[in-house]
PDB file of C-alpha atoms in Angstrom:
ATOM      1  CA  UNK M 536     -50.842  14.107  22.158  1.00 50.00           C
ATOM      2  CA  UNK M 537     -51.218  17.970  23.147  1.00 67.00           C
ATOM      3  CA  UNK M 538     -52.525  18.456  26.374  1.00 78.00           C
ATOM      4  CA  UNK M 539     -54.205  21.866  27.374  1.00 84.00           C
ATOM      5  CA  UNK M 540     -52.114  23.765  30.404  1.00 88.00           C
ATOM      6  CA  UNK M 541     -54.386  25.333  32.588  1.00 89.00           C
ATOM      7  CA  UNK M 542     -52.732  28.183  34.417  1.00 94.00           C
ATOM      8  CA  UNK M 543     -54.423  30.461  37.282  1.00 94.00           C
ATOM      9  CA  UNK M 544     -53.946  33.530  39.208  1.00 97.00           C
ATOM     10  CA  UNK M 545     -53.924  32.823  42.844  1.00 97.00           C
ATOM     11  CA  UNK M 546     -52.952  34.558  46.073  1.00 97.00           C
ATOM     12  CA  UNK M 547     -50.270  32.531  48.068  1.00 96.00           C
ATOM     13  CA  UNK M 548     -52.577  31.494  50.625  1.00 95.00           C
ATOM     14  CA  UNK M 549     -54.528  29.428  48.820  1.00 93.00           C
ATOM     15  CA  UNK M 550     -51.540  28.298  46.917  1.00 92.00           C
ATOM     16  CA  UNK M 551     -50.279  27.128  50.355  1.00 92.00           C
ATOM     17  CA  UNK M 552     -53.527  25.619  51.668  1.00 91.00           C
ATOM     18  CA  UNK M 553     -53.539  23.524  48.801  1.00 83.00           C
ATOM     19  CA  UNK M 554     -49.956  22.651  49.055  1.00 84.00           C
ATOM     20  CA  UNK M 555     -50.694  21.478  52.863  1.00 84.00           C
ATOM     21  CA  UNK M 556     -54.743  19.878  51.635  1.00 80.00           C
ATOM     22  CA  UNK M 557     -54.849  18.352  48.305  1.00 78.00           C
ATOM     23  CA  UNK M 558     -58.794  19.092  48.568  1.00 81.00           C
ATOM     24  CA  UNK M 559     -58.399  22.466  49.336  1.00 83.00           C
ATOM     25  CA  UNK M 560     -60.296  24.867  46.604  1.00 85.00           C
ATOM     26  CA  UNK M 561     -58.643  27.422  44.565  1.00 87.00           C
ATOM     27  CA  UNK M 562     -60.490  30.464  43.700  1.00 92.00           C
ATOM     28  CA  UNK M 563     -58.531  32.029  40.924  1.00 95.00           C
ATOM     29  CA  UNK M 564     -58.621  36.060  40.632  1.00 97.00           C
ATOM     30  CA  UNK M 565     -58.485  34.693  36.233  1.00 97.00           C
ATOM     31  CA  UNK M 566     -57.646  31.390  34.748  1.00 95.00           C
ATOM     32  CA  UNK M 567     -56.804  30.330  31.127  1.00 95.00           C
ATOM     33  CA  UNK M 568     -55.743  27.676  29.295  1.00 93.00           C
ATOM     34  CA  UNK M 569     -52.990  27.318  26.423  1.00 94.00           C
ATOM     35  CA  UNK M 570     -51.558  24.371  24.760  1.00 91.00           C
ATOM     36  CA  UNK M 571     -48.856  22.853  26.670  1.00 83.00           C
ATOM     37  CA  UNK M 572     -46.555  22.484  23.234  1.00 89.00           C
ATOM     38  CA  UNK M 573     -46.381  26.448  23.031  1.00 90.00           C
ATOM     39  CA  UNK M 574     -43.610  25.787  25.436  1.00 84.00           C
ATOM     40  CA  UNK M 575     -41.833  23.625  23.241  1.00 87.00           C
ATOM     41  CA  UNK M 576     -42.765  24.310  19.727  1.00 91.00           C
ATOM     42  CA  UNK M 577     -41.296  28.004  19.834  1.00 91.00           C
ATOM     43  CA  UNK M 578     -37.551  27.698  18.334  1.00 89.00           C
ATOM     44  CA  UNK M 579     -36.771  31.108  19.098  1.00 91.00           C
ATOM     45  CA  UNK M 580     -34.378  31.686  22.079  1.00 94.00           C
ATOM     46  CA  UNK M 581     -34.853  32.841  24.884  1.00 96.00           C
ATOM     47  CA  UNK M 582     -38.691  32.906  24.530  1.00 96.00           C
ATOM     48  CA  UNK M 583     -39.231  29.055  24.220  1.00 95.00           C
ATOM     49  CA  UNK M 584     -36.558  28.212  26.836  1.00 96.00           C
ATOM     50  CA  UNK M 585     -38.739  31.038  29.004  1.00 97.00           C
ATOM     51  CA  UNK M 586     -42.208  29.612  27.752  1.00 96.00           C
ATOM     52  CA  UNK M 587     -41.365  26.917  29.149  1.00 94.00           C
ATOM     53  CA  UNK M 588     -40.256  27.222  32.765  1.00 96.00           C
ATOM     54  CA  UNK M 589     -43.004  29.720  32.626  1.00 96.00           C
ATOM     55  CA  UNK M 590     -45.478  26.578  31.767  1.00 93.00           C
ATOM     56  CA  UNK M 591     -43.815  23.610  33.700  1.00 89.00           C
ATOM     57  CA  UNK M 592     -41.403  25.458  35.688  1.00 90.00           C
ATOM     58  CA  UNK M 593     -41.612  25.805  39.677  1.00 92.00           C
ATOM     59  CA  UNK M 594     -42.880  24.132  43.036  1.00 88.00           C
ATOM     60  CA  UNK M 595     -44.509  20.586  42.591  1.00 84.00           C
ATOM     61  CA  UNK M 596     -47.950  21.972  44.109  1.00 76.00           C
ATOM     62  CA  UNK M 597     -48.713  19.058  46.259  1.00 63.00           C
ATOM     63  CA  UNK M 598     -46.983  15.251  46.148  1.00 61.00           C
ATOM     64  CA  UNK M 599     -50.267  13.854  46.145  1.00 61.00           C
ATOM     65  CA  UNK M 600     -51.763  15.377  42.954  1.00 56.00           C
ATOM     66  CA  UNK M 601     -50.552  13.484  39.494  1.00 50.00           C
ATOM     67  CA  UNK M 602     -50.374  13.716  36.158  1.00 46.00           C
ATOM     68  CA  UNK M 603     -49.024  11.793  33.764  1.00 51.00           C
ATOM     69  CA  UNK M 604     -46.590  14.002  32.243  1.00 54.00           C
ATOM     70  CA  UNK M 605     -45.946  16.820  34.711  1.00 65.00           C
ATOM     71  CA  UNK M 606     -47.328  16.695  38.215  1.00 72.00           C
ATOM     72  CA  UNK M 607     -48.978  20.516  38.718  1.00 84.00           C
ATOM     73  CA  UNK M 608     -46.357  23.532  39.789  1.00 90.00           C
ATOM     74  CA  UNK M 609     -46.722  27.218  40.652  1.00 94.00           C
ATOM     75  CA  UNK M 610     -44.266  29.940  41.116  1.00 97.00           C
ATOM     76  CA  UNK M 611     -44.352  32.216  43.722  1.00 98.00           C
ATOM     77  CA  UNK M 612     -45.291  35.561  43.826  1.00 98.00           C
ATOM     78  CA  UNK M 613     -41.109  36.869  43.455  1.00 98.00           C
ATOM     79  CA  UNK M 614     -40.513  34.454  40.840  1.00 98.00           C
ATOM     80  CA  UNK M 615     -43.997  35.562  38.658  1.00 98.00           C
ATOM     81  CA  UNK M 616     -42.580  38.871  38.818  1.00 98.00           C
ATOM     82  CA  UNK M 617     -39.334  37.874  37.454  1.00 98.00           C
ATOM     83  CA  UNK M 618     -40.569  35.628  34.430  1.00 98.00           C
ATOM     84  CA  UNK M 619     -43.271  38.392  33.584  1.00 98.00           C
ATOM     85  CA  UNK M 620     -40.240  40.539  33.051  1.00 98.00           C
ATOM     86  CA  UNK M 621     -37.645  38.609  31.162  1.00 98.00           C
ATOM     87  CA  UNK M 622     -40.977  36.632  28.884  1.00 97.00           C
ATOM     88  CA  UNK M 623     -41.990  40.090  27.864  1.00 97.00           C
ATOM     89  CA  UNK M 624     -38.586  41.283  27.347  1.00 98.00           C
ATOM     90  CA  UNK M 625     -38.329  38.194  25.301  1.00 97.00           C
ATOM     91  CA  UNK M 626     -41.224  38.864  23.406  1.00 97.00           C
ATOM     92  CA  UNK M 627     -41.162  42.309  22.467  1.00 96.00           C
ATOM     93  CA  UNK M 628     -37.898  41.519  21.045  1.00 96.00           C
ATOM     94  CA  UNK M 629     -39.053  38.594  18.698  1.00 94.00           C
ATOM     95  CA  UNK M 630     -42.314  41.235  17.972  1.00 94.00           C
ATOM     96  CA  UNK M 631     -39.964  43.745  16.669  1.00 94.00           C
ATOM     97  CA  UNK M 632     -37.722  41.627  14.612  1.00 91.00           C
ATOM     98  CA  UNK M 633     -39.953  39.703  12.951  1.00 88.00           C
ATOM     99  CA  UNK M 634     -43.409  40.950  12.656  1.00 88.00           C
ATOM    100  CA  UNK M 635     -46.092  38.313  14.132  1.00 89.00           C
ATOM    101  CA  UNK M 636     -50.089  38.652  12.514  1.00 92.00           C
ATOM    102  CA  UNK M 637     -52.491  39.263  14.992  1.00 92.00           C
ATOM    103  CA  UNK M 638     -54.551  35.898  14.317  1.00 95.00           C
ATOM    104  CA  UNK M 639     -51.418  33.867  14.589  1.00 94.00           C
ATOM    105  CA  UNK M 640     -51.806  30.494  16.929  1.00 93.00           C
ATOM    106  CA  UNK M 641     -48.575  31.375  18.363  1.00 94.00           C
ATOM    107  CA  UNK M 642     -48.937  34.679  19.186  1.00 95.00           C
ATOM    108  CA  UNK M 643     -52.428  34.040  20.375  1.00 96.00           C
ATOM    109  CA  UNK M 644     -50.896  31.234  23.041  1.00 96.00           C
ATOM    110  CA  UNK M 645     -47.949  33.213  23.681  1.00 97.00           C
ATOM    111  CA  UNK M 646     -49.916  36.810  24.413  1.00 97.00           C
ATOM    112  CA  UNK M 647     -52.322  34.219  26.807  1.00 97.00           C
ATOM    113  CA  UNK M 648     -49.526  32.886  29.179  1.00 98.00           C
ATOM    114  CA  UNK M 649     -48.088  36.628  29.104  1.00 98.00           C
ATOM    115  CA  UNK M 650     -51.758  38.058  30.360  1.00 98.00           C
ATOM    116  CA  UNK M 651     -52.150  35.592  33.038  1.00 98.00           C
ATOM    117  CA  UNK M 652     -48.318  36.732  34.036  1.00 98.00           C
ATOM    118  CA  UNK M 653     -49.012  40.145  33.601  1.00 98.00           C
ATOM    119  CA  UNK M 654     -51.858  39.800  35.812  1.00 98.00           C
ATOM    120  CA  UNK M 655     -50.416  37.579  38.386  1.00 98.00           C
ATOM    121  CA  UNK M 656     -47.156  40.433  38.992  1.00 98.00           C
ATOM    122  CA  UNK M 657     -49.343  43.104  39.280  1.00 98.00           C
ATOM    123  CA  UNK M 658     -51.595  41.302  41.610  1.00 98.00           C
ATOM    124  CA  UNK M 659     -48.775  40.196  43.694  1.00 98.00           C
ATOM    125  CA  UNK M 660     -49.807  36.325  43.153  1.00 98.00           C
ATOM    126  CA  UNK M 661     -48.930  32.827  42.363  1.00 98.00           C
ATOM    127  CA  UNK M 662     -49.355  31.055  38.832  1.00 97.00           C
ATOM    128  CA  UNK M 663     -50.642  27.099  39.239  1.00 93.00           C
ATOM    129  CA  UNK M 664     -50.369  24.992  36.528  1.00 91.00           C
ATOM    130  CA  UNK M 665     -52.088  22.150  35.847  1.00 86.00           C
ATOM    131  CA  UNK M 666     -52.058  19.715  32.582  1.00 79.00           C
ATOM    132  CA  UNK M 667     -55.374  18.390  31.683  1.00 77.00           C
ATOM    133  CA  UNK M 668     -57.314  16.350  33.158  1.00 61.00           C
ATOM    134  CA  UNK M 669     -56.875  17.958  36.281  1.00 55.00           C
ATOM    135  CA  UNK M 670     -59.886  16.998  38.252  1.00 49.00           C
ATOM    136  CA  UNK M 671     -57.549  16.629  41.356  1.00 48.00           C
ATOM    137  CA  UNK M 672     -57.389  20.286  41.630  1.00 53.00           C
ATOM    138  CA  UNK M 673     -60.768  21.928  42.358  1.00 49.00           C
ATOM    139  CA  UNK M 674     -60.761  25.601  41.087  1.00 50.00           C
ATOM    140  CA  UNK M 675     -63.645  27.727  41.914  1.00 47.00           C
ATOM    141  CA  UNK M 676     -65.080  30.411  39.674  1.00 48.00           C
ATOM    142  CA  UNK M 677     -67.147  32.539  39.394  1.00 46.00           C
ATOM    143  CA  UNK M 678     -69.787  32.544  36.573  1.00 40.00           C
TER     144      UNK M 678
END
């Protein structure tokens, strides 16, 4: 079974609020969704290993909220920065060996989790992730 991976944008204090209230409410600056085997499906190296500790890599978010595969995470603000770097490094190198068509489910999910990274580093923010269902984790946005 695929499950969807929702992953937000957030500043570190409400990362931390929610870390500290498991009702607290996140109100993401953008949130997508990809599917969580985009991390595991990709055979090229190092963009799969990367995909995924960009997907279900860092911090458990907070003991209290569960899943049954992987309990949410986020990265901090340092370590965003870092995996925006080396997954677009990764990337671009895959891109230019081996062109990738522009409606291509891969590249689609791929050039999703780098957006929401890209955005994240230049925003100086946190990336949550969250498997589906996550209706422990309240995320506020705007219409």
């Amino acid at each position: 079974m695929a499950f969807r991976n929702h992953l937000v944008s957030a500043t570190h204090a409400q990362v931390e609020a929610l870390r500290g209230n498991q009702i607290a409410i996140i109100t993401p600056s953008l949130a997508l969704s990809v599917s969580h085997l985009i991390a595991y499906w990709v055979e090229t190296q190092p963009l799969g290993q990367l995909l995924g500790q960009a997907i279900d890599g860092g911090e458990i978010l907070n003991s209290s909220l569960r899943h049954q595969l992987r309990d949410p995470c986020f990265h901090d603000p340092q370590t965003v920065r870092s995996l925006y770097t080396t997954l677009s490094e990764a990337w671009q190198q895959v891109t230019a060996s081996q062109p990738v068509p522009p409606d291509d489910w891969y590249r689609i999910e791929i050039e999703k989790v780098l957006r929401l990274f890209a955005h994240a580093a230049g925003c100086g923010e946190c990336v949550v992730s969250a498997l589906e269902p996550c209706d422990a984790i309240h995320f506020h946005t705007t219409p």
